[in-house]
Amino acid sequence: MSNTEKSSWTRRDFLLGMGASAAGMALSSCGISGDRSAKGLTEEALAVQPVVDPRTLEKQNITVGYVPVNDCAPFAIAWKKGFFRKYGLNVTLNREASWATSRDGVIFGRLDASPVVSGAVTNARIGAEGARHAPLCAAMTIHRHGNAMTMNRSMWDFGLRPWQDYNGDLEAFGRDFRKYFDSQTAENKVWAVVLSSAIYEYFVRYLSAAAGVNPLAEFRIIIVPPPQMVTNVRIGAMQAYMVAEPWNTRAIKGNEGVGFTFAQGREIWQGHPDRLLGVMESFITNYPKTYRSLVKAMIEACQYCSKPENRQEVAELITDRSFTGAKPKKGPIDKFTRPAIVGNYNYGGFDEKERIVNSEDTTIFFDLPANLARIPGDHSTFLWQSESIWLMTQAARWAQIKEFPKNAEQLARKGWRTDLYREIATEMGIQCPQEDYKVEPAAVFIDNKEFNPSDPVGYLNSFEIRANSPTNIFLS
């Protein structure tokens, strides 16, 4: 492709992307507004006796955001069960319209804390393209997994199938993927993710490159809020997307019928952090006791969500209009939310083949399943700073930063507050790993490529497909 063609395509991409976003916002029946936030205290919460005197906290009244996807579950549980109240906090929950507003609400002070997409904290620290440059911090991991890639009906009709149907054959998938893009016009080469410069974008690019398709040359990535994903596929604004549940399950046959799940994020990187609890560095400095109470409440909420006997209750709670609002017109109340929470996940498809997979690691809130519990004391909410380093390699790989940061370890340490998490967890009687870094073995990645955080530059340079110039544009 010539420089002229690239320039022309970029402008066209911008116009098409803007049109897709506008159409999604105009036509989506899932518009979000702050007045749908969970309010007040439940009877369960009122019955809880605080173990922390609110008067000892620097700021007992705080505002915490959440986004209408399944991973709002710990926030919903902390509110319903009174974990916030237990630790002396009076929390106002605020339902956010998108992952951009959730992040920016913290950065600009509208929110005291909020979940952020994995990558948002790291890229705020390194000043990656498409990210807000700010001293954002991660207090803990909210959950791991719980997301997936959805492809539309036309991709199925072309011959693409869920990853499990390929039985791990990346070359076979690559051939089908390559043929699909060779047959399409630019208008039919659009992926959507929920936020630029974050893990979902990296997963889409990582998968594509692993299959031999250059994501910078072959398709565009646009930004769409989670509840608008299904509608935008239905109207043809994009062909595929990556998002947190329940917005993948919502798309499959028997529900909206517009697509199928190609792969869960855990099939791209098993054990990856999906969502982090974001706060500003100033919040930690100015309100240290409040910060500790917040983290303790959220850890307890994640522990509650993690227990198998509680998952049905969690799946039903988050269907409420205040949370995901994902209630079907027909069928069980938890038809959309249950699969990723309980673990009986349906990939869908437009044939008669059943693709339901029962897995305890579909969404991980605290306890790690046996296949991931490799290190003593490890658990889902623990912050591995080496994961921040991996995210930096991807920002460099796709030229969102000019080069891998020379002070990467310092940036990871400042952004991912493993030191404080370890202190707080210890106070709660929770054992933690003593190291901040770990090697990610080859087996956990879809392309069987090991990540050793001691040599991130070598890892980065080992990829044949990577950017040599900044990406052109992101929509937010």
Short mmCIF file of C-alpha atoms in Angstrom, two decimals:
data_model
loop_
_atom_site.label_atom_id
_atom_site.label_comp_id
_atom_site.label_asym_id
_atom_site.label_seq_id
_atom_site.Cartn_x
_atom_site.Cartn_y
_atom_site.Cartn_z
CA MET A 1 0.00 0.00 0.00
CA SER A 2 1.38 3.40 -0.97
CA ASN A 3 1.69 6.35 1.43
CA THR A 4 -1.09 8.09 -0.46
CA GLU A 5 -3.37 5.08 -0.07
CA LYS A 6 -2.54 4.86 3.62
CA SER A 7 -3.32 8.54 4.14
CA SER A 8 -6.60 8.26 2.26
CA TRP A 9 -7.58 5.15 4.14
CA THR A 10 -6.85 6.79 7.48
CA ARG A 11 -9.18 9.70 6.74
CA ARG A 12 -11.86 7.33 5.53
CA ASP A 13 -11.38 5.20 8.64
CA PHE A 14 -11.93 8.26 10.79
CA LEU A 15 -15.16 9.18 9.04
CA LEU A 16 -16.46 5.61 9.08
CA GLY A 17 -15.52 5.17 12.71
CA MET A 18 -17.24 8.38 13.71
CA GLY A 19 -20.32 7.24 11.83
CA ALA A 20 -20.28 3.89 13.58
CA SER A 21 -19.98 5.48 16.99
CA ALA A 22 -22.71 8.00 16.27
CA ALA A 23 -25.01 5.30 14.96
CA GLY A 24 -24.38 3.16 17.99
CA MET A 25 -25.15 5.99 20.37
CA ALA A 26 -28.26 6.96 18.46
CA LEU A 27 -29.70 3.50 17.99
CA SER A 28 -28.64 1.64 21.09
CA SER A 29 -31.47 0.87 23.47
CA CYS A 30 -28.95 0.51 26.30
CA GLY A 31 -28.11 4.15 26.96
CA ILE A 32 -26.60 4.74 30.40
CA SER A 33 -27.20 7.60 32.77
CA GLY A 34 -26.07 8.35 36.27
CA ASP A 35 -29.59 8.15 37.72
CA ARG A 36 -29.56 4.38 37.20
CA SER A 37 -26.83 3.95 39.82
CA ALA A 38 -27.43 1.77 42.87
CA LYS A 39 -28.57 4.01 45.71
CA GLY A 40 -29.03 3.85 49.46
CA LEU A 41 -28.27 0.96 51.81
CA THR A 42 -29.79 -2.49 51.68
CA GLU A 43 -31.20 -4.17 54.79
CA GLU A 44 -28.17 -6.47 54.76
CA ALA A 45 -25.80 -3.51 54.73
CA LEU A 46 -27.68 -1.70 57.51
CA ALA A 47 -27.36 -4.79 59.69
CA VAL A 48 -23.56 -4.76 59.41
CA GLN A 49 -21.66 -3.38 62.38
CA PRO A 50 -18.57 -1.40 61.26
CA VAL A 51 -15.20 -2.72 62.39
CA VAL A 52 -13.68 0.66 61.48
CA ASP A 53 -14.98 3.83 63.13
CA PRO A 54 -15.90 6.18 60.26
CA ARG A 55 -14.65 9.10 62.33
CA THR A 56 -11.10 7.73 62.11
CA LEU A 57 -11.10 7.97 58.32
CA GLU A 58 -9.87 11.08 56.52
CA LYS A 59 -12.76 10.84 54.03
CA GLN A 60 -15.61 8.53 54.92
CA ASN A 61 -17.93 9.71 52.11
CA ILE A 62 -16.52 8.64 48.75
CA THR A 63 -17.81 8.14 45.22
CA VAL A 64 -16.90 4.93 43.39
CA GLY A 65 -17.66 4.21 39.75
CA TYR A 66 -18.58 0.98 37.98
CA VAL A 67 -19.45 0.01 34.40
CA PRO A 68 -22.45 -2.15 33.35
CA VAL A 69 -20.58 -5.37 32.63
CA ASN A 70 -20.23 -8.55 34.69
CA ASP A 71 -17.16 -7.31 36.50
CA CYS A 72 -19.29 -4.79 38.38
CA ALA A 73 -20.14 -7.82 40.54
CA PRO A 74 -17.71 -7.06 43.42
CA PHE A 75 -18.98 -3.46 43.57
CA ALA A 76 -22.58 -4.69 43.63
CA ILE A 77 -21.75 -7.20 46.37
CA ALA A 78 -19.77 -4.69 48.46
CA TRP A 79 -22.83 -2.40 48.32
CA LYS A 80 -25.48 -5.09 48.94
CA LYS A 81 -23.67 -7.04 51.66
CA GLY A 82 -22.36 -4.01 53.52
CA PHE A 83 -18.61 -4.51 53.02
CA PHE A 84 -18.17 -0.78 52.43
CA ARG A 85 -20.07 -0.04 55.65
CA LYS A 86 -18.05 -2.69 57.53
CA TYR A 87 -14.88 -0.69 56.91
CA GLY A 88 -16.36 2.67 57.86
CA LEU A 89 -17.13 3.92 54.35
CA ASN A 90 -20.23 5.63 53.05
CA VAL A 91 -19.94 4.89 49.34
CA THR A 92 -21.97 6.47 46.57
CA LEU A 93 -21.87 4.18 43.55
CA ASN A 94 -21.94 5.84 40.14
CA ARG A 95 -22.84 3.89 37.00
CA GLU A 96 -20.43 4.95 34.27
CA ALA A 97 -21.27 5.17 30.56
CA SER A 98 -18.00 3.67 29.32
CA TRP A 99 -14.49 2.64 30.31
CA ALA A 100 -13.20 6.02 29.19
CA THR A 101 -15.53 7.86 31.57
CA SER A 102 -14.67 5.41 34.35
CA ARG A 103 -10.96 6.16 33.90
CA ASP A 104 -11.36 9.88 33.33
CA GLY A 105 -13.72 10.23 36.27
CA VAL A 106 -10.85 9.19 38.54
CA ILE A 107 -8.21 11.26 36.75
CA PHE A 108 -10.28 14.46 36.81
CA GLY A 109 -11.56 14.00 40.36
CA ARG A 110 -15.23 13.25 39.75
CA LEU A 111 -14.71 9.77 41.22
CA ASP A 112 -12.54 8.75 44.16
CA ALA A 113 -12.05 5.26 42.71
CA SER A 114 -13.33 3.20 39.82
CA PRO A 115 -12.51 0.03 37.90
CA VAL A 116 -10.25 0.60 34.88
CA VAL A 117 -9.37 -1.65 31.96
CA SER A 118 -6.06 -3.41 32.40
CA GLY A 119 -3.56 -1.22 30.59
CA ALA A 120 -5.15 2.11 31.54
CA VAL A 121 -2.92 2.56 34.59
CA THR A 122 0.28 1.46 32.87
CA ASN A 123 -0.35 3.60 29.83
CA ALA A 124 -1.29 6.63 31.92
CA ARG A 125 2.14 6.30 33.52
CA ILE A 126 4.08 5.92 30.27
CA GLY A 127 2.01 8.46 28.32
CA ALA A 128 0.96 6.04 25.60
CA GLU A 129 -0.92 7.27 22.56
CA GLY A 130 -4.66 7.20 23.21
CA ALA A 131 -4.22 7.22 27.00
CA ARG A 132 -4.54 9.96 29.60
CA HIS A 133 -1.10 10.87 30.96
CA ALA A 134 -1.60 11.01 34.73
CA PRO A 135 -0.32 9.55 38.05
CA LEU A 136 -2.99 6.85 38.08
CA CYS A 137 -2.52 3.85 40.39
CA ALA A 138 -3.86 0.31 40.58
CA ALA A 139 -4.89 -0.70 44.09
CA MET A 140 -5.73 -4.33 43.25
CA THR A 141 -6.96 -6.59 40.48
CA ILE A 142 -10.76 -6.74 40.45
CA HIS A 143 -10.91 -9.94 38.42
CA ARG A 144 -9.15 -12.00 35.76
CA HIS A 145 -10.75 -13.31 32.55
CA GLY A 146 -14.48 -12.72 32.03
CA ASN A 147 -14.19 -11.26 28.52
CA ALA A 148 -14.33 -12.57 24.96
CA MET A 149 -14.11 -11.80 21.25
CA THR A 150 -17.33 -11.87 19.24
CA MET A 151 -17.44 -12.27 15.44
CA ASN A 152 -20.51 -11.58 13.32
CA ARG A 153 -22.64 -13.94 11.23
CA SER A 154 -20.84 -13.11 7.97
CA MET A 155 -17.52 -14.22 9.45
CA TRP A 156 -19.17 -17.50 10.43
CA ASP A 157 -20.67 -17.88 6.95
CA PHE A 158 -17.23 -17.28 5.46
CA GLY A 159 -15.91 -20.26 7.42
CA LEU A 160 -14.42 -18.86 10.62
CA ARG A 161 -15.22 -20.87 13.74
CA PRO A 162 -14.69 -20.60 17.52
CA TRP A 163 -11.07 -21.13 18.56
CA GLN A 164 -11.91 -24.42 20.28
CA ASP A 165 -12.95 -25.86 16.90
CA TYR A 166 -9.39 -25.32 15.63
CA ASN A 167 -7.98 -27.54 18.41
CA GLY A 168 -5.07 -25.19 19.01
CA ASP A 169 -4.03 -25.08 15.33
CA LEU A 170 -3.03 -21.43 14.96
CA GLU A 171 -1.84 -22.00 11.40
CA ALA A 172 -5.24 -23.33 10.29
CA PHE A 173 -7.03 -20.41 11.91
CA GLY A 174 -4.52 -18.05 10.29
CA ARG A 175 -5.36 -19.38 6.84
CA ASP A 176 -9.09 -18.78 7.39
CA PHE A 177 -8.44 -15.39 8.94
CA ARG A 178 -6.17 -14.38 6.04
CA LYS A 179 -8.73 -15.47 3.43
CA TYR A 180 -11.48 -13.52 5.16
CA PHE A 181 -9.55 -10.25 5.09
CA ASP A 182 -8.40 -10.82 1.50
CA SER A 183 -12.05 -11.06 0.47
CA GLN A 184 -13.34 -7.94 2.23
CA THR A 185 -13.55 -4.23 1.47
CA ALA A 186 -12.32 -1.70 4.04
CA GLU A 187 -15.87 -1.20 5.32
CA ASN A 188 -15.95 -4.84 6.38
CA LYS A 189 -12.67 -4.80 8.27
CA VAL A 190 -13.67 -3.15 11.54
CA TRP A 191 -13.07 -4.39 15.09
CA ALA A 192 -14.36 -2.62 18.18
CA VAL A 193 -12.87 -2.55 21.66
CA VAL A 194 -13.92 -0.67 24.78
CA LEU A 195 -10.85 1.55 25.22
CA SER A 196 -7.75 2.45 23.25
CA SER A 197 -4.28 1.60 24.58
CA ALA A 198 -5.56 -1.20 26.81
CA ILE A 199 -5.52 -4.97 27.02
CA TYR A 200 -8.51 -5.65 24.74
CA GLU A 201 -6.91 -3.74 21.89
CA TYR A 202 -3.66 -5.59 22.56
CA PHE A 203 -5.44 -8.96 22.52
CA VAL A 204 -7.08 -8.22 19.16
CA ARG A 205 -3.73 -7.18 17.71
CA TYR A 206 -1.86 -10.03 19.42
CA LEU A 207 -4.22 -12.68 18.04
CA SER A 208 -4.18 -11.22 14.55
CA ALA A 209 -0.39 -10.99 14.43
CA ALA A 210 -0.02 -14.51 15.84
CA ALA A 211 -2.20 -15.72 12.97
CA GLY A 212 0.00 -13.89 10.44
CA VAL A 213 -2.33 -10.96 9.74
CA ASN A 214 -0.85 -7.51 10.33
CA PRO A 215 -3.48 -5.65 12.37
CA LEU A 216 -2.12 -2.23 11.43
CA ALA A 217 -2.55 -2.92 7.72
CA GLU A 218 -5.60 -5.14 7.55
CA PHE A 219 -8.35 -3.69 9.74
CA ARG A 220 -9.41 -0.71 11.80
CA ILE A 221 -10.10 -0.63 15.52
CA ILE A 222 -12.79 1.68 16.84
CA ILE A 223 -13.93 2.41 20.40
CA VAL A 224 -17.50 1.52 21.43
CA PRO A 225 -19.00 1.39 24.97
CA PRO A 226 -19.91 -2.17 26.07
CA PRO A 227 -23.75 -1.90 25.94
CA GLN A 228 -23.57 -0.61 22.35
CA MET A 229 -21.55 -3.51 20.94
CA VAL A 230 -24.40 -5.78 19.89
CA THR A 231 -26.38 -2.99 18.25
CA ASN A 232 -23.37 -1.82 16.24
CA VAL A 233 -22.79 -5.35 14.91
CA ARG A 234 -26.46 -5.64 14.01
CA ILE A 235 -26.40 -2.44 11.94
CA GLY A 236 -23.12 -3.42 10.26
CA ALA A 237 -20.92 -0.75 11.83
CA MET A 238 -18.32 -3.41 12.67
CA GLN A 239 -17.74 -7.10 12.15
CA ALA A 240 -16.17 -8.11 15.46
CA TYR A 241 -15.51 -6.83 18.94
CA MET A 242 -13.91 -7.64 22.26
CA VAL A 243 -15.73 -6.79 25.45
CA ALA A 244 -16.49 -8.07 28.94
CA GLU A 245 -19.51 -10.26 29.50
CA PRO A 246 -22.50 -10.30 29.28
CA TRP A 247 -22.14 -8.54 25.92
CA ASN A 248 -20.65 -11.58 24.16
CA THR A 249 -23.29 -14.00 25.42
CA ARG A 250 -25.91 -11.42 24.41
CA ALA A 251 -24.85 -11.76 20.75
CA ILE A 252 -25.05 -15.53 20.26
CA LYS A 253 -27.78 -17.59 18.60
CA GLY A 254 -30.75 -18.00 20.91
CA ASN A 255 -30.21 -14.48 22.24
CA GLU A 256 -29.66 -11.61 19.77
CA GLY A 257 -28.36 -14.00 17.10
CA VAL A 258 -25.91 -11.55 15.51
CA GLY A 259 -22.67 -13.43 16.11
CA PHE A 260 -20.67 -16.08 17.95
CA THR A 261 -17.86 -16.07 20.47
CA PHE A 262 -14.55 -16.71 18.75
CA ALA A 263 -12.46 -16.95 21.91
CA GLN A 264 -12.48 -15.96 25.52
CA GLY A 265 -9.63 -13.71 26.60
CA ARG A 266 -8.29 -16.54 28.77
CA GLU A 267 -7.53 -18.40 25.53
CA ILE A 268 -5.29 -15.54 24.42
CA TRP A 269 -3.49 -15.24 27.77
CA GLN A 270 -4.56 -17.57 30.54
CA GLY A 271 -4.45 -15.74 33.87
CA HIS A 272 -4.45 -12.21 32.47
CA PRO A 273 -5.68 -9.29 34.61
CA ASP A 274 -8.87 -7.88 33.15
CA ARG A 275 -9.89 -5.08 35.48
CA LEU A 276 -8.04 -3.06 38.12
CA LEU A 277 -9.27 -0.78 40.90
CA GLY A 278 -8.01 2.64 39.84
CA VAL A 279 -7.26 5.57 42.15
CA MET A 280 -5.09 8.64 41.84
CA GLU A 281 -1.76 8.74 43.64
CA SER A 282 -3.00 11.81 45.53
CA PHE A 283 -5.92 9.79 46.95
CA ILE A 284 -3.48 7.30 48.49
CA THR A 285 -1.31 10.12 49.87
CA ASN A 286 -4.13 12.30 51.21
CA TYR A 287 -6.47 9.58 52.48
CA PRO A 288 -4.30 6.57 53.47
CA LYS A 289 -6.77 5.14 56.01
CA THR A 290 -9.69 5.60 53.63
CA TYR A 291 -7.67 3.88 50.90
CA ARG A 292 -6.97 0.88 53.13
CA SER A 293 -10.64 0.57 54.06
CA LEU A 294 -11.67 0.69 50.40
CA VAL A 295 -9.19 -2.01 49.39
CA LYS A 296 -10.24 -4.26 52.28
CA ALA A 297 -13.92 -3.90 51.36
CA MET A 298 -13.21 -4.75 47.73
CA ILE A 299 -11.02 -7.75 48.62
CA GLU A 300 -13.83 -9.15 50.77
CA ALA A 301 -16.32 -8.55 47.97
CA CYS A 302 -14.06 -10.40 45.50
CA GLN A 303 -13.71 -13.27 47.97
CA TYR A 304 -17.50 -13.45 48.23
CA CYS A 305 -17.93 -13.48 44.45
CA SER A 306 -15.29 -16.19 44.15
CA LYS A 307 -17.09 -18.80 46.25
CA PRO A 308 -19.01 -21.32 44.09
CA GLU A 309 -21.99 -21.29 46.44
CA ASN A 310 -22.42 -17.51 45.92
CA ARG A 311 -22.10 -17.29 42.17
CA GLN A 312 -25.74 -17.86 41.33
CA GLU A 313 -26.70 -15.03 43.68
CA VAL A 314 -24.06 -12.78 42.10
CA ALA A 315 -25.26 -13.58 38.57
CA GLU A 316 -28.83 -12.65 39.51
CA LEU A 317 -27.87 -9.49 41.43
CA ILE A 318 -26.01 -7.91 38.51
CA THR A 319 -28.96 -8.30 36.16
CA ASP A 320 -30.57 -5.44 38.07
CA ARG A 321 -31.16 -2.24 36.12
CA SER A 322 -28.68 -0.48 38.39
CA PHE A 323 -25.88 -2.80 37.26
CA THR A 324 -25.81 -4.50 33.83
CA GLY A 325 -29.55 -4.24 33.20
CA ALA A 326 -29.13 -7.46 31.18
CA LYS A 327 -32.49 -9.08 31.80
CA PRO A 328 -33.92 -11.16 28.96
CA LYS A 329 -37.50 -10.80 27.78
CA LYS A 330 -37.80 -14.58 27.97
CA GLY A 331 -35.99 -17.22 29.95
CA PRO A 332 -34.17 -17.17 33.31
CA ILE A 333 -33.35 -13.79 34.82
CA ASP A 334 -29.61 -14.61 34.66
CA LYS A 335 -29.63 -15.92 31.08
CA PHE A 336 -27.00 -13.40 29.97
CA THR A 337 -24.94 -12.96 33.13
CA ARG A 338 -24.81 -16.54 34.42
CA PRO A 339 -22.52 -18.23 31.85
CA ALA A 340 -19.40 -16.18 32.62
CA ILE A 341 -20.07 -15.97 36.37
CA VAL A 342 -21.04 -19.59 37.07
CA GLY A 343 -18.80 -21.00 34.35
CA ASN A 344 -21.11 -22.86 31.93
CA TYR A 345 -20.00 -20.78 28.96
CA ASN A 346 -21.71 -21.07 25.57
CA TYR A 347 -19.67 -20.00 22.52
CA GLY A 348 -22.70 -20.21 20.25
CA GLY A 349 -22.53 -20.78 16.51
CA PHE A 350 -24.93 -21.12 13.60
CA ASP A 351 -24.95 -24.89 13.31
CA GLU A 352 -26.44 -27.51 15.60
CA LYS A 353 -23.19 -28.18 17.47
CA GLU A 354 -23.23 -27.53 21.22
CA ARG A 355 -20.30 -25.45 22.43
CA ILE A 356 -20.87 -25.16 26.15
CA VAL A 357 -17.69 -25.28 28.22
CA ASN A 358 -17.81 -25.66 31.99
CA SER A 359 -14.74 -24.04 33.50
CA GLU A 360 -13.99 -22.64 36.94
CA ASP A 361 -11.66 -20.02 35.45
CA THR A 362 -14.23 -18.37 33.15
CA THR A 363 -14.13 -15.39 35.52
CA ILE A 364 -11.70 -15.38 38.46
CA PHE A 365 -12.49 -13.07 41.38
CA PHE A 366 -10.14 -14.37 44.10
CA ASP A 367 -9.27 -18.07 44.40
CA LEU A 368 -7.13 -19.35 41.54
CA PRO A 369 -8.03 -22.68 39.90
CA ALA A 370 -5.43 -25.44 40.11
CA ASN A 371 -4.09 -24.79 36.60
CA LEU A 372 -3.06 -21.25 37.59
CA ALA A 373 -2.09 -21.72 41.24
CA ARG A 374 1.63 -22.12 40.60
CA ILE A 375 3.02 -19.74 43.24
CA PRO A 376 2.40 -19.96 47.02
CA GLY A 377 0.06 -17.24 48.26
CA ASP A 378 -1.02 -16.16 44.78
CA HIS A 379 -4.62 -15.14 44.27
CA SER A 380 -6.55 -13.17 41.68
CA THR A 381 -6.60 -9.77 43.38
CA PHE A 382 -2.82 -9.74 43.89
CA LEU A 383 -0.96 -7.25 41.66
CA TRP A 384 1.94 -8.70 39.66
CA GLN A 385 4.07 -5.79 38.46
CA SER A 386 5.46 -8.04 35.72
CA GLU A 387 2.01 -7.86 34.13
CA SER A 388 2.41 -4.10 33.91
CA ILE A 389 5.74 -4.72 32.14
CA TRP A 390 3.97 -6.99 29.62
CA LEU A 391 1.49 -4.21 28.89
CA MET A 392 4.40 -1.84 28.24
CA THR A 393 5.83 -4.28 25.69
CA GLN A 394 2.55 -4.16 23.81
CA ALA A 395 2.39 -0.36 23.90
CA ALA A 396 5.88 -0.35 22.37
CA ARG A 397 5.03 -3.15 19.93
CA TRP A 398 2.21 -1.11 18.42
CA ALA A 399 4.13 2.19 18.60
CA GLN A 400 1.89 3.84 21.14
CA ILE A 401 5.19 4.82 22.75
CA LYS A 402 8.40 5.47 20.83
CA GLU A 403 10.44 2.87 22.68
CA PHE A 404 10.25 0.56 25.66
CA PRO A 405 10.74 2.71 28.80
CA LYS A 406 14.21 2.56 30.33
CA ASN A 407 12.63 3.10 33.76
CA ALA A 408 9.94 0.46 33.24
CA GLU A 409 10.41 -1.17 36.65
CA GLN A 410 10.08 2.16 38.44
CA LEU A 411 6.94 3.00 36.47
CA ALA A 412 5.42 -0.40 37.25
CA ARG A 413 6.24 0.00 40.94
CA LYS A 414 4.65 3.46 41.14
CA GLY A 415 1.58 2.51 39.14
CA TRP A 416 0.78 -0.96 40.49
CA ARG A 417 0.80 -0.58 44.28
CA THR A 418 1.78 -4.12 45.13
CA ASP A 419 3.62 -2.86 48.22
CA LEU A 420 0.46 -1.44 49.78
CA TYR A 421 -1.69 -4.34 48.63
CA ARG A 422 0.66 -6.78 50.37
CA GLU A 423 0.47 -4.76 53.61
CA ILE A 424 -3.32 -4.52 53.50
CA ALA A 425 -3.82 -8.20 52.63
CA THR A 426 -1.47 -9.22 55.44
CA GLU A 427 -3.59 -7.21 57.89
CA MET A 428 -6.55 -9.28 56.70
CA GLY A 429 -4.67 -12.54 57.24
CA ILE A 430 -4.22 -13.15 53.51
CA GLN A 431 -0.93 -14.64 52.36
CA CYS A 432 0.71 -13.00 49.32
CA PRO A 433 3.62 -13.89 47.03
CA GLN A 434 6.84 -12.27 48.18
CA GLU A 435 7.98 -11.36 44.67
CA ASP A 436 6.57 -8.69 42.36
CA TYR A 437 7.56 -10.41 39.11
CA LYS A 438 6.89 -13.81 37.61
CA VAL A 439 7.61 -15.55 34.32
CA GLU A 440 4.53 -16.23 32.19
CA PRO A 441 5.13 -19.70 30.70
CA ALA A 442 4.65 -20.34 26.99
CA ALA A 443 1.64 -22.56 27.62
CA VAL A 444 -0.53 -19.67 28.87
CA PHE A 445 -0.34 -17.72 25.58
CA ILE A 446 -2.18 -18.64 22.39
CA ASP A 447 1.07 -18.53 20.38
CA ASN A 448 3.11 -20.45 22.99
CA LYS A 449 5.57 -17.59 23.47
CA GLU A 450 7.01 -17.25 26.98
CA PHE A 451 7.20 -13.83 28.63
CA ASN A 452 10.18 -13.31 30.92
CA PRO A 453 9.99 -9.86 32.55
CA SER A 454 13.78 -9.83 33.00
CA ASP A 455 14.17 -9.30 29.23
CA PRO A 456 11.18 -7.31 27.98
CA VAL A 457 13.08 -5.76 25.05
CA GLY A 458 14.20 -9.16 23.82
CA TYR A 459 10.62 -10.37 24.10
CA LEU A 460 9.36 -7.34 22.18
CA ASN A 461 11.91 -7.77 19.40
CA SER A 462 11.05 -11.45 19.01
CA PHE A 463 7.77 -10.58 17.31
CA GLU A 464 7.96 -10.52 13.53
CA ILE A 465 4.83 -8.38 13.20
CA ARG A 466 5.10 -5.09 15.07
CA ALA A 467 4.70 -1.42 14.28
CA ASN A 468 7.47 0.85 13.07
CA SER A 469 5.47 4.06 13.21
CA PRO A 470 2.69 5.48 15.42
CA THR A 471 -0.84 4.29 14.80
CA ASN A 472 -2.99 6.84 13.03
CA ILE A 473 -6.05 7.50 15.14
CA PHE A 474 -8.17 6.31 18.02
CA LEU A 475 -11.77 7.19 18.74
CA SER A 476 -12.92 7.67 22.30
#
